[in-house]
mmCIF file of C-alpha atoms in Angstrom:
data_model
loop_
_atom_site.group_PDB
_atom_site.id
_atom_site.type_symbol
_atom_site.label_atom_id
_atom_site.label_comp_id
_atom_site.label_asym_id
_atom_site.label_seq_id
_atom_site.Cartn_x
_atom_site.Cartn_y
_atom_site.Cartn_z
ATOM 1 C CA UNK D 1 113.689 208.662 192.763
ATOM 2 C CA UNK D 2 110.547 206.830 193.919
ATOM 3 C CA UNK D 3 109.788 203.351 192.640
ATOM 4 C CA UNK D 4 106.415 203.263 190.948
ATOM 5 C CA UNK D 5 104.564 199.996 190.404
ATOM 6 C CA UNK D 6 101.091 199.211 189.181
ATOM 7 C CA UNK D 7 99.092 196.158 188.242
ATOM 8 C CA UNK D 8 98.890 195.229 184.529
ATOM 9 C CA UNK D 9 96.831 197.780 182.633
ATOM 10 C CA UNK D 10 95.519 195.508 179.873
ATOM 11 C CA UNK D 11 94.548 191.908 179.211
ATOM 12 C CA UNK D 12 97.763 191.102 177.343
ATOM 13 C CA UNK D 13 99.973 192.308 180.177
ATOM 14 C CA UNK D 14 97.823 190.487 182.716
ATOM 15 C CA UNK D 15 98.065 187.271 180.727
ATOM 16 C CA UNK D 16 101.837 187.694 180.489
ATOM 17 C CA UNK D 17 102.118 188.116 184.258
ATOM 18 C CA UNK D 18 99.938 185.050 184.864
ATOM 19 C CA UNK D 19 101.976 183.021 182.376
ATOM 20 C CA UNK D 20 105.170 184.242 184.011
ATOM 21 C CA UNK D 21 103.972 183.039 187.423
ATOM 22 C CA UNK D 22 103.134 179.640 185.959
ATOM 23 C CA UNK D 23 106.571 179.461 184.348
ATOM 24 C CA UNK D 24 108.197 180.384 187.651
ATOM 25 C CA UNK D 25 106.370 177.595 189.502
ATOM 26 C CA UNK D 26 107.112 175.003 186.825
ATOM 27 C CA UNK D 27 110.727 176.036 186.466
ATOM 28 C CA UNK D 28 111.266 176.123 190.216
ATOM 29 C CA UNK D 29 109.956 172.578 190.455
ATOM 30 C CA UNK D 30 112.343 171.576 187.694
ATOM 31 C CA UNK D 31 115.209 173.432 189.352
ATOM 32 C CA UNK D 32 114.703 171.594 192.614
ATOM 33 C CA UNK D 33 114.411 168.192 190.983
ATOM 34 C CA UNK D 34 117.757 166.446 190.800
ATOM 35 C CA UNK D 35 116.347 163.895 188.401
ATOM 36 C CA UNK D 36 115.408 166.394 185.703
ATOM 37 C CA UNK D 37 117.741 166.911 182.771
ATOM 38 C CA UNK D 38 119.564 170.240 182.553
ATOM 39 C CA UNK D 39 119.653 170.010 178.781
ATOM 40 C CA UNK D 40 115.899 169.560 178.640
ATOM 41 C CA UNK D 41 115.367 172.438 181.064
ATOM 42 C CA UNK D 42 117.596 174.823 179.075
ATOM 43 C CA UNK D 43 116.002 173.747 175.794
ATOM 44 C CA UNK D 44 112.510 174.421 177.161
ATOM 45 C CA UNK D 45 113.659 177.753 178.586
ATOM 46 C CA UNK D 46 115.158 178.796 175.238
ATOM 47 C CA UNK D 47 111.947 177.784 173.463
ATOM 48 C CA UNK D 48 109.893 179.801 175.953
ATOM 49 C CA UNK D 49 112.130 182.848 175.395
ATOM 50 C CA UNK D 50 111.619 182.644 171.634
ATOM 51 C CA UNK D 51 107.849 182.210 171.962
ATOM 52 C CA UNK D 52 107.479 185.094 174.422
ATOM 53 C CA UNK D 53 109.533 187.420 172.201
ATOM 54 C CA UNK D 54 107.436 186.371 169.205
ATOM 55 C CA UNK D 55 104.321 187.059 171.275
ATOM 56 C CA UNK D 56 105.670 190.522 172.061
ATOM 57 C CA UNK D 57 106.009 191.203 168.340
ATOM 58 C CA UNK D 58 102.419 190.159 167.693
ATOM 59 C CA UNK D 59 100.759 191.696 170.760
ATOM 60 C CA UNK D 60 102.631 194.957 171.271
ATOM 61 C CA UNK D 61 104.633 195.737 168.141
ATOM 62 C CA UNK D 62 101.709 194.709 165.901
ATOM 63 C CA UNK D 63 103.975 192.882 163.492
ATOM 64 C CA UNK D 64 106.618 195.510 162.762
ATOM 65 C CA UNK D 65 109.315 197.763 164.239
ATOM 66 C CA UNK D 66 107.935 200.646 166.260
ATOM 67 C CA UNK D 67 110.393 203.117 167.826
ATOM 68 C CA UNK D 68 112.613 205.306 165.670
ATOM 69 C CA UNK D 69 115.816 203.365 166.498
ATOM 70 C CA UNK D 70 114.191 200.106 165.403
ATOM 71 C CA UNK D 71 112.884 201.494 162.125
ATOM 72 C CA UNK D 72 116.335 202.815 161.218
ATOM 73 C CA UNK D 73 117.952 199.440 161.942
ATOM 74 C CA UNK D 74 115.217 197.838 159.832
ATOM 75 C CA UNK D 75 115.901 200.142 156.889
ATOM 76 C CA UNK D 76 119.669 199.630 157.170
ATOM 77 C CA UNK D 77 119.238 195.857 157.201
ATOM 78 C CA UNK D 78 116.946 195.999 154.185
ATOM 79 C CA UNK D 79 119.568 198.022 152.309
ATOM 80 C CA UNK D 80 122.296 195.563 153.396
ATOM 81 C CA UNK D 81 120.225 192.670 152.063
ATOM 82 C CA UNK D 82 120.214 194.410 148.669
ATOM 83 C CA UNK D 83 123.968 195.012 148.833
ATOM 84 C CA UNK D 84 123.709 198.736 149.594
ATOM 85 C CA UNK D 85 124.653 201.035 152.448
ATOM 86 C CA UNK D 86 122.105 203.723 151.523
ATOM 87 C CA UNK D 87 118.945 204.005 149.462
ATOM 88 C CA UNK D 88 117.380 206.458 147.045
ATOM 89 C CA UNK D 89 114.441 208.599 148.097
ATOM 90 C CA UNK D 90 112.229 210.958 146.169
ATOM 91 C CA UNK D 91 111.398 214.579 146.811
ATOM 92 C CA UNK D 92 110.693 216.015 149.233
ATOM 93 C CA UNK D 93 113.344 214.030 151.146
ATOM 94 C CA UNK D 94 112.070 215.498 154.417
ATOM 95 C CA UNK D 95 109.057 213.180 154.291
ATOM 96 C CA UNK D 96 111.320 210.183 154.946
ATOM 97 C CA UNK D 97 113.971 211.919 157.052
ATOM 98 C CA UNK D 98 114.467 210.812 160.635
ATOM 99 C CA UNK D 99 116.556 211.391 163.704
ATOM 100 C CA UNK D 100 118.957 208.532 162.929
ATOM 101 C CA UNK D 101 119.083 209.008 159.164
ATOM 102 C CA UNK D 102 121.567 211.149 157.208
ATOM 103 C CA UNK D 103 121.101 212.549 153.711
ATOM 104 C CA UNK D 104 123.830 212.689 151.085
ATOM 105 C CA UNK D 105 122.938 215.582 148.802
ATOM 106 C CA UNK D 106 126.200 215.294 146.848
ATOM 107 C CA UNK D 107 125.351 211.836 145.517
ATOM 108 C CA UNK D 108 123.545 211.225 142.242
ATOM 109 C CA UNK D 109 120.034 211.939 143.406
ATOM 110 C CA UNK D 110 118.886 211.892 147.021
ATOM 111 C CA UNK D 111 120.372 209.117 149.134
ATOM 112 C CA UNK D 112 119.606 208.397 152.778
ATOM 113 C CA UNK D 113 121.453 206.050 155.111
ATOM 114 C CA UNK D 114 121.363 205.091 158.778
ATOM 115 C CA UNK D 115 123.978 206.126 161.312
ATOM 116 C CA UNK D 116 124.176 202.874 163.304
ATOM 117 C CA UNK D 117 127.177 200.498 163.229
ATOM 118 C CA UNK D 118 126.857 197.628 160.723
ATOM 119 C CA UNK D 119 126.924 194.607 163.067
ATOM 120 C CA UNK D 120 123.231 194.229 163.827
ATOM 121 C CA UNK D 121 121.969 195.351 160.389
ATOM 122 C CA UNK D 122 124.195 192.659 158.853
ATOM 123 C CA UNK D 123 122.635 189.998 161.090
ATOM 124 C CA UNK D 124 119.117 191.324 160.493
ATOM 125 C CA UNK D 125 119.812 191.248 156.746
ATOM 126 C CA UNK D 126 119.926 187.444 157.030
ATOM 127 C CA UNK D 127 116.260 187.595 157.985
ATOM 128 C CA UNK D 128 115.501 189.652 154.882
ATOM 129 C CA UNK D 129 117.321 187.115 152.715
ATOM 130 C CA UNK D 130 115.162 184.370 154.245
ATOM 131 C CA UNK D 131 112.003 186.439 153.875
ATOM 132 C CA UNK D 132 111.327 186.727 157.619
ATOM 133 C CA UNK D 133 113.255 189.617 159.202
ATOM 134 C CA UNK D 134 111.130 189.679 162.357
ATOM 135 C CA UNK D 135 112.050 186.039 163.059
ATOM 136 C CA UNK D 136 115.609 187.159 163.820
ATOM 137 C CA UNK D 137 114.604 188.554 167.232
ATOM 138 C CA UNK D 138 113.008 185.361 168.613
ATOM 139 C CA UNK D 139 115.967 183.361 167.252
ATOM 140 C CA UNK D 140 118.333 185.669 169.143
ATOM 141 C CA UNK D 141 116.124 185.254 172.229
ATOM 142 C CA UNK D 142 116.565 181.480 172.173
ATOM 143 C CA UNK D 143 120.320 181.745 171.548
ATOM 144 C CA UNK D 144 120.651 184.286 174.356
ATOM 145 C CA UNK D 145 119.057 181.950 176.889
ATOM 146 C CA UNK D 146 121.431 179.177 175.764
ATOM 147 C CA UNK D 147 124.381 181.570 176.069
ATOM 148 C CA UNK D 148 123.334 182.673 179.559
ATOM 149 C CA UNK D 149 123.107 179.026 180.628
ATOM 150 C CA UNK D 150 126.584 178.394 179.194
ATOM 151 C CA UNK D 151 127.993 181.482 180.911
ATOM 152 C CA UNK D 152 126.426 180.503 184.245
ATOM 153 C CA UNK D 153 127.905 177.009 183.949
ATOM 154 C CA UNK D 154 131.334 178.484 183.213
ATOM 155 C CA UNK D 155 131.199 181.139 185.944
ATOM 156 C CA UNK D 156 129.644 179.309 188.905
ATOM 157 C CA UNK D 157 132.172 177.597 191.203
ATOM 158 C CA UNK D 158 132.092 173.824 190.949
ATOM 159 C CA UNK D 159 131.868 173.467 194.761
ATOM 160 C CA UNK D 160 128.973 175.920 195.130
ATOM 161 C CA UNK D 161 126.139 174.415 197.216
ATOM 162 C CA UNK D 162 122.990 173.915 195.128
ATOM 163 C CA UNK D 163 124.960 174.849 192.015
ATOM 164 C CA UNK D 164 122.439 173.272 189.674
ATOM 165 C CA UNK D 165 119.545 175.095 191.301
ATOM 166 C CA UNK D 166 121.342 178.442 191.073
ATOM 167 C CA UNK D 167 122.114 177.870 187.383
ATOM 168 C CA UNK D 168 118.491 177.086 186.588
ATOM 169 C CA UNK D 169 117.226 180.122 188.451
ATOM 170 C CA UNK D 170 119.624 182.271 186.392
ATOM 171 C CA UNK D 171 118.265 180.710 183.211
ATOM 172 C CA UNK D 172 114.707 181.264 184.414
ATOM 173 C CA UNK D 173 115.383 184.957 185.028
ATOM 174 C CA UNK D 174 116.560 185.270 181.417
ATOM 175 C CA UNK D 175 113.177 183.944 180.284
ATOM 176 C CA UNK D 176 110.917 186.172 182.381
ATOM 177 C CA UNK D 177 112.976 189.359 181.920
ATOM 178 C CA UNK D 178 110.733 191.935 180.279
ATOM 179 C CA UNK D 179 113.808 193.853 179.121
ATOM 180 C CA UNK D 180 115.187 190.848 177.222
ATOM 181 C CA UNK D 181 111.800 190.051 175.751
ATOM 182 C CA UNK D 182 111.431 193.574 174.369
ATOM 183 C CA UNK D 183 114.990 193.851 173.075
ATOM 184 C CA UNK D 184 114.707 190.528 171.265
ATOM 185 C CA UNK D 185 111.389 191.558 169.727
ATOM 186 C CA UNK D 186 111.825 195.050 168.283
ATOM 187 C CA UNK D 187 114.570 195.394 165.668
ATOM 188 C CA UNK D 188 117.288 196.886 167.854
ATOM 189 C CA UNK D 189 120.848 195.773 168.547
ATOM 190 C CA UNK D 190 120.664 195.354 172.328
ATOM 191 C CA UNK D 191 119.671 191.673 172.259
ATOM 192 C CA UNK D 192 122.474 190.765 169.852
ATOM 193 C CA UNK D 193 124.960 192.757 171.948
ATOM 194 C CA UNK D 194 123.952 190.885 175.094
ATOM 195 C CA UNK D 195 124.256 187.554 173.268
ATOM 196 C CA UNK D 196 127.740 188.366 171.976
ATOM 197 C CA UNK D 197 128.927 189.555 175.382
ATOM 198 C CA UNK D 198 127.681 186.365 177.067
ATOM 199 C CA UNK D 199 129.341 184.173 174.431
ATOM 200 C CA UNK D 200 132.617 186.076 174.677
ATOM 201 C CA UNK D 201 132.698 185.864 178.485
ATOM 202 C CA UNK D 202 131.719 182.191 178.593
ATOM 203 C CA UNK D 203 134.248 181.235 175.924
ATOM 204 C CA UNK D 204 136.903 183.318 177.669
ATOM 205 C CA UNK D 205 136.313 181.545 180.963
ATOM 206 C CA UNK D 206 136.513 178.155 179.229
ATOM 207 C CA UNK D 207 139.659 179.235 177.411
ATOM 208 C CA UNK D 208 141.342 180.344 180.644
ATOM 209 C CA UNK D 209 140.776 176.900 182.159
ATOM 210 C CA UNK D 210 141.025 174.498 179.241
ATOM 211 C CA UNK D 211 142.846 176.422 176.545
ATOM 212 C CA UNK D 212 142.160 175.559 172.935
ATOM 213 C CA UNK D 213 142.006 177.408 169.636
ATOM 214 C CA UNK D 214 138.223 177.064 169.291
ATOM 215 C CA UNK D 215 137.510 179.032 172.476
ATOM 216 C CA UNK D 216 140.054 181.681 171.481
ATOM 217 C CA UNK D 217 138.413 182.095 168.083
ATOM 218 C CA UNK D 218 134.982 182.346 169.715
ATOM 219 C CA UNK D 219 136.203 185.120 172.020
ATOM 220 C CA UNK D 220 137.704 187.064 169.121
ATOM 221 C CA UNK D 221 134.715 186.614 166.821
ATOM 222 C CA UNK D 222 132.157 187.522 169.496
ATOM 223 C CA UNK D 223 134.024 190.618 170.699
ATOM 224 C CA UNK D 224 134.732 191.665 167.118
ATOM 225 C CA UNK D 225 131.075 191.504 166.132
ATOM 226 C CA UNK D 226 130.139 193.190 169.422
ATOM 227 C CA UNK D 227 132.442 196.127 168.641
ATOM 228 C CA UNK D 228 130.896 196.312 165.172
ATOM 229 C CA UNK D 229 127.419 196.323 166.732
ATOM 230 C CA UNK D 230 127.647 198.939 169.499
#
């Protein structure tokens, strides 16, 4: 299958590429500077991830979920926030039917619910309770960058040459990844799944070396929520 590549087709994409190049240069300078603080670097990287995902929501999603998966997750989370698993619809029900929605015609009236596992809708429901559901994605973006940094620190050998530089490059890649920016912008479960997997692996590696109940609980909680998410 041929690899197709083209230059950015609009001003927003061009600006994103230019900003990404600037971030690469700045981060590379930080990564090669032994005097710079890792905590500061990771904090700035996590902040950049959140801002870029928020920018994706504004520039491309136009302030709301777009693809059919995302809208179903959004509806499920809204129902969860109200304490329900399904919601009533009027006739004709076909006007609100969708690929990932199921209709219960045996219930009292017409009820529709989503087919996705409850993990991500439960997390997204927190955003509805706070009145800002679309803020959940950028928050997950920041946490994911922190988790990737923690996983890299746990997984990289302590005697690896230029270990600190390698760790910071890994963190940088998590910031400029278009895939991670999209999946922590639209209301889909992929970003949360990646976060939970990183936390589970990092905690597991720490647990295998240091032991401790806290790491064991983190592994169990992260994998449990991951299984409930996808």
